[in-house]
Amino acid sequence: MIVSKSYQWSEAGARLLGVIGLVGLLGTATHADAQDMGDTLQVHGFLSQALVITDDNNFFGPSSESGGSTKFTEVGVNFSVRPHEDVLVAAQVLSRRAGGDGSEAQPELDYGVIDYQILSNQERNIGLQLGRFKNPFGFYNQTRDVAFTRPSILLPQSIYFDRTRSLGLAGDGASIYAEERLSTGSIRAQVGIGEAQVGEDVDRTLGFYNKSGSFKSQSSLIGQVRYEHDAGRVISAISVGHAKADYESNDNNLNNGKLNFQPWVFSVQYNSENWSLTGEYAVRKTELYGFNEPRNFSSTGNSWYLQYIYRLRRDWQWLVRYDSLISNRDDPSGKYFESSGAGPAHSQFAKDWTMGLQWQPYPKILISAEYHYINGTGWTPIQDNPDAANTSQYWNMFLTQFSLRF
């Protein structure tokens, strides 16, 4: 099942890259056009390597063992080119390892789009994207893979899950966007429809990893409305999604079933010259139905964080953040979950205090360090902690990361 799913995504990515390449070739119909298109070609890349150390529990590898874990690596290459003044072709290939045995580090298509601007003038932009587009979800999802765009090594895990990262990361389909520039700021809306990515991380988290079946993505929706006031001094956004997948089982004891995931995220940020204050709040409804009992469930969780960043100098900044996750708001302490025999109560929530520091000695180099004090294991990766009964409720985590871009 694992090999088959990986092959399906790789095959889809190869087809999409082929389409992108074809569009690029169409732009070279004449020598003059080829020269103009070559002038617009941009190629960039990045590399990040982290060290993760924990006193209990594991995160991105055997971090609680002597010396910690170095199994958090991100390497990416992206390009963009304009075969026509109204058409942008852009793609990024990403190799990312976050614990595991390294098999997930195989390079994959992170995003690949043909962006056609239907209308573009001083007042508004309207455009259409085809391909694999990054979901407009919260403030950071569309740029979360590049360390230089993140406020910390780890994004707030209550909103930007790494243990079910594939489900909210990107979609294969079409997206339409519109931006209106006002006298007081700008407003942008984007709506996408396509197939969500349901990877092995979702299988693990939902308990299907060793089952004889697989999830197949169905048509899903994602949308965001974002308003920026006074050149970005105040930014607010509302994001909503509905990801769906069918599970095809070969096990009569499991039966076929369906997955529904419906998140709402409300985001606001205030930016001053030397500091920024950011808060996001999410309501997430998750459903499994159609399976044989006791596999079915329906729960609504709450997540939020408040984050303060102070820019000490041009090349230094520090951060403090409180991040809270509740998997089921009808059982916020997890005591009913534990009494049912499903697992420890602390696996149903996580409360995280984070302090971080970033230094950018050169524009292309970033050095980061951060400390987390965590109550709960609601977002710890399943692959790193396969036996929830052996996890600790209170734990500490320290991370350092070196990042390079070109």
JSON list of N, CA and C in Angstrom, two decimals, residues 34-61:
[
{"chain": "A", "resi": 34, "resn": "ALA", "atom": "N", "xyz": [11.52, 33.51, -27.13]},
{"chain": "A", "resi": 34, "resn": "ALA", "atom": "CA", "xyz": [12.39, 32.72, -26.26]},
{"chain": "A", "resi": 34, "resn": "ALA", "atom": "C", "xyz": [13.31, 33.63, -25.46]},
{"chain": "A", "resi": 35, "resn": "GLN", "atom": "N", "xyz": [13.84, 34.66, -26.10]},
{"chain": "A", "resi": 35, "resn": "GLN", "atom": "CA", "xyz": [14.71, 35.59, -25.39]},
{"chain": "A", "resi": 35, "resn": "GLN", "atom": "C", "xyz": [13.94, 36.32, -24.30]},
{"chain": "A", "resi": 36, "resn": "ASP", "atom": "N", "xyz": [12.72, 36.78, -24.61]},
{"chain": "A", "resi": 36, "resn": "ASP", "atom": "CA", "xyz": [11.92, 37.49, -23.62]},
{"chain": "A", "resi": 36, "resn": "ASP", "atom": "C", "xyz": [11.60, 36.58, -22.44]},
{"chain": "A", "resi": 37, "resn": "MET", "atom": "N", "xyz": [11.23, 35.34, -22.72]},
{"chain": "A", "resi": 37, "resn": "MET", "atom": "CA", "xyz": [10.88, 34.42, -21.66]},
{"chain": "A", "resi": 37, "resn": "MET", "atom": "C", "xyz": [12.11, 34.10, -20.80]},
{"chain": "A", "resi": 38, "resn": "GLY", "atom": "N", "xyz": [13.26, 33.96, -21.43]},
{"chain": "A", "resi": 38, "resn": "GLY", "atom": "CA", "xyz": [14.48, 33.70, -20.69]},
{"chain": "A", "resi": 38, "resn": "GLY", "atom": "C", "xyz": [14.81, 34.83, -19.72]},
{"chain": "A", "resi": 39, "resn": "ASP", "atom": "N", "xyz": [14.46, 36.05, -20.09]},
{"chain": "A", "resi": 39, "resn": "ASP", "atom": "CA", "xyz": [14.72, 37.18, -19.20]},
{"chain": "A", "resi": 39, "resn": "ASP", "atom": "C", "xyz": [13.88, 37.11, -17.93]},
{"chain": "A", "resi": 40, "resn": "THR", "atom": "N", "xyz": [12.76, 36.39, -17.97]},
{"chain": "A", "resi": 40, "resn": "THR", "atom": "CA", "xyz": [11.87, 36.31, -16.81]},
{"chain": "A", "resi": 40, "resn": "THR", "atom": "C", "xyz": [12.14, 35.09, -15.95]},
{"chain": "A", "resi": 41, "resn": "LEU", "atom": "N", "xyz": [13.03, 34.21, -16.40]},
{"chain": "A", "resi": 41, "resn": "LEU", "atom": "CA", "xyz": [13.29, 32.97, -15.66]},
{"chain": "A", "resi": 41, "resn": "LEU", "atom": "C", "xyz": [13.99, 33.26, -14.34]},
{"chain": "A", "resi": 42, "resn": "GLN", "atom": "N", "xyz": [13.44, 32.69, -13.27]},
{"chain": "A", "resi": 42, "resn": "GLN", "atom": "CA", "xyz": [14.06, 32.79, -11.96]},
{"chain": "A", "resi": 42, "resn": "GLN", "atom": "C", "xyz": [14.15, 31.40, -11.34]},
{"chain": "A", "resi": 43, "resn": "VAL", "atom": "N", "xyz": [15.29, 31.10, -10.77]},
{"chain": "A", "resi": 43, "resn": "VAL", "atom": "CA", "xyz": [15.52, 29.82, -10.10]},
{"chain": "A", "resi": 43, "resn": "VAL", "atom": "C", "xyz": [16.08, 30.10, -8.71]},
{"chain": "A", "resi": 44, "resn": "HIS", "atom": "N", "xyz": [15.46, 29.52, -7.71]},
{"chain": "A", "resi": 44, "resn": "HIS", "atom": "CA", "xyz": [15.90, 29.71, -6.33]},
{"chain": "A", "resi": 44, "resn": "HIS", "atom": "C", "xyz": [15.87, 28.37, -5.59]},
{"chain": "A", "resi": 45, "resn": "GLY", "atom": "N", "xyz": [16.52, 28.34, -4.48]},
{"chain": "A", "resi": 45, "resn": "GLY", "atom": "CA", "xyz": [16.53, 27.12, -3.68]},
{"chain": "A", "resi": 45, "resn": "GLY", "atom": "C", "xyz": [16.83, 27.41, -2.23]},
{"chain": "A", "resi": 46, "resn": "PHE", "atom": "N", "xyz": [16.71, 26.39, -1.40]},
{"chain": "A", "resi": 46, "resn": "PHE", "atom": "CA", "xyz": [16.97, 26.54, 0.02]},
{"chain": "A", "resi": 46, "resn": "PHE", "atom": "C", "xyz": [17.35, 25.20, 0.62]},
{"chain": "A", "resi": 47, "resn": "LEU", "atom": "N", "xyz": [18.01, 25.26, 1.76]},
{"chain": "A", "resi": 47, "resn": "LEU", "atom": "CA", "xyz": [18.39, 24.06, 2.51]},
{"chain": "A", "resi": 47, "resn": "LEU", "atom": "C", "xyz": [18.33, 24.41, 3.99]},
{"chain": "A", "resi": 48, "resn": "SER", "atom": "N", "xyz": [17.73, 23.53, 4.79]},
{"chain": "A", "resi": 48, "resn": "SER", "atom": "CA", "xyz": [17.66, 23.72, 6.23]},
{"chain": "A", "resi": 48, "resn": "SER", "atom": "C", "xyz": [17.99, 22.41, 6.92]},
{"chain": "A", "resi": 49, "resn": "GLN", "atom": "N", "xyz": [18.79, 22.50, 7.96]},
{"chain": "A", "resi": 49, "resn": "GLN", "atom": "CA", "xyz": [19.14, 21.34, 8.77]},
{"chain": "A", "resi": 49, "resn": "GLN", "atom": "C", "xyz": [18.96, 21.70, 10.24]},
{"chain": "A", "resi": 50, "resn": "ALA", "atom": "N", "xyz": [18.25, 20.84, 10.97]},
{"chain": "A", "resi": 50, "resn": "ALA", "atom": "CA", "xyz": [17.94, 21.12, 12.37]},
{"chain": "A", "resi": 50, "resn": "ALA", "atom": "C", "xyz": [18.46, 20.02, 13.28]},
{"chain": "A", "resi": 51, "resn": "LEU", "atom": "N", "xyz": [18.66, 20.37, 14.52]},
{"chain": "A", "resi": 51, "resn": "LEU", "atom": "CA", "xyz": [18.93, 19.44, 15.61]},
{"chain": "A", "resi": 51, "resn": "LEU", "atom": "C", "xyz": [17.79, 19.57, 16.61]},
{"chain": "A", "resi": 52, "resn": "VAL", "atom": "N", "xyz": [17.17, 18.44, 16.97]},
{"chain": "A", "resi": 52, "resn": "VAL", "atom": "CA", "xyz": [16.03, 18.43, 17.89]},
{"chain": "A", "resi": 52, "resn": "VAL", "atom": "C", "xyz": [16.41, 17.60, 19.11]},
{"chain": "A", "resi": 53, "resn": "ILE", "atom": "N", "xyz": [16.27, 18.19, 20.30]},
{"chain": "A", "resi": 53, "resn": "ILE", "atom": "CA", "xyz": [16.59, 17.51, 21.55]},
{"chain": "A", "resi": 53, "resn": "ILE", "atom": "C", "xyz": [15.39, 17.60, 22.48]},
{"chain": "A", "resi": 54, "resn": "THR", "atom": "N", "xyz": [14.93, 16.46, 22.99]},
{"chain": "A", "resi": 54, "resn": "THR", "atom": "CA", "xyz": [13.84, 16.42, 23.95]},
{"chain": "A", "resi": 54, "resn": "THR", "atom": "C", "xyz": [14.25, 15.58, 25.16]},
{"chain": "A", "resi": 55, "resn": "ASP", "atom": "N", "xyz": [13.63, 15.89, 26.31]},
{"chain": "A", "resi": 55, "resn": "ASP", "atom": "CA", "xyz": [13.92, 15.08, 27.49]},
{"chain": "A", "resi": 55, "resn": "ASP", "atom": "C", "xyz": [13.02, 13.84, 27.55]},
{"chain": "A", "resi": 56, "resn": "ASP", "atom": "N", "xyz": [11.78, 13.97, 27.07]},
{"chain": "A", "resi": 56, "resn": "ASP", "atom": "CA", "xyz": [10.84, 12.86, 26.97]},
{"chain": "A", "resi": 56, "resn": "ASP", "atom": "C", "xyz": [10.12, 12.98, 25.64]},
{"chain": "A", "resi": 57, "resn": "ASN", "atom": "N", "xyz": [9.54, 11.84, 25.20]},
{"chain": "A", "resi": 57, "resn": "ASN", "atom": "CA", "xyz": [8.85, 11.79, 23.90]},
{"chain": "A", "resi": 57, "resn": "ASN", "atom": "C", "xyz": [9.85, 12.06, 22.78]},
{"chain": "A", "resi": 58, "resn": "ASN", "atom": "N", "xyz": [9.48, 11.71, 21.58]},
{"chain": "A", "resi": 58, "resn": "ASN", "atom": "CA", "xyz": [10.33, 11.94, 20.41]},
{"chain": "A", "resi": 58, "resn": "ASN", "atom": "C", "xyz": [9.64, 12.86, 19.43]},
{"chain": "A", "resi": 59, "resn": "PHE", "atom": "N", "xyz": [10.43, 13.69, 18.76]},
{"chain": "A", "resi": 59, "resn": "PHE", "atom": "CA", "xyz": [9.90, 14.60, 17.75]},
{"chain": "A", "resi": 59, "resn": "PHE", "atom": "C", "xyz": [10.87, 14.66, 16.60]},
{"chain": "A", "resi": 60, "resn": "PHE", "atom": "N", "xyz": [10.41, 14.26, 15.42]},
{"chain": "A", "resi": 60, "resn": "PHE", "atom": "CA", "xyz": [11.24, 14.23, 14.21]},
{"chain": "A", "resi": 60, "resn": "PHE", "atom": "C", "xyz": [12.47, 13.35, 14.43]},
{"chain": "A", "resi": 61, "resn": "GLY", "atom": "N", "xyz": [12.24, 12.11, 14.85]},
{"chain": "A", "resi": 61, "resn": "GLY", "atom": "CA", "xyz": [13.33, 11.18, 15.05]},
{"chain": "A", "resi": 61, "resn": "GLY", "atom": "C", "xyz": [13.56, 10.90, 16.52]}
]
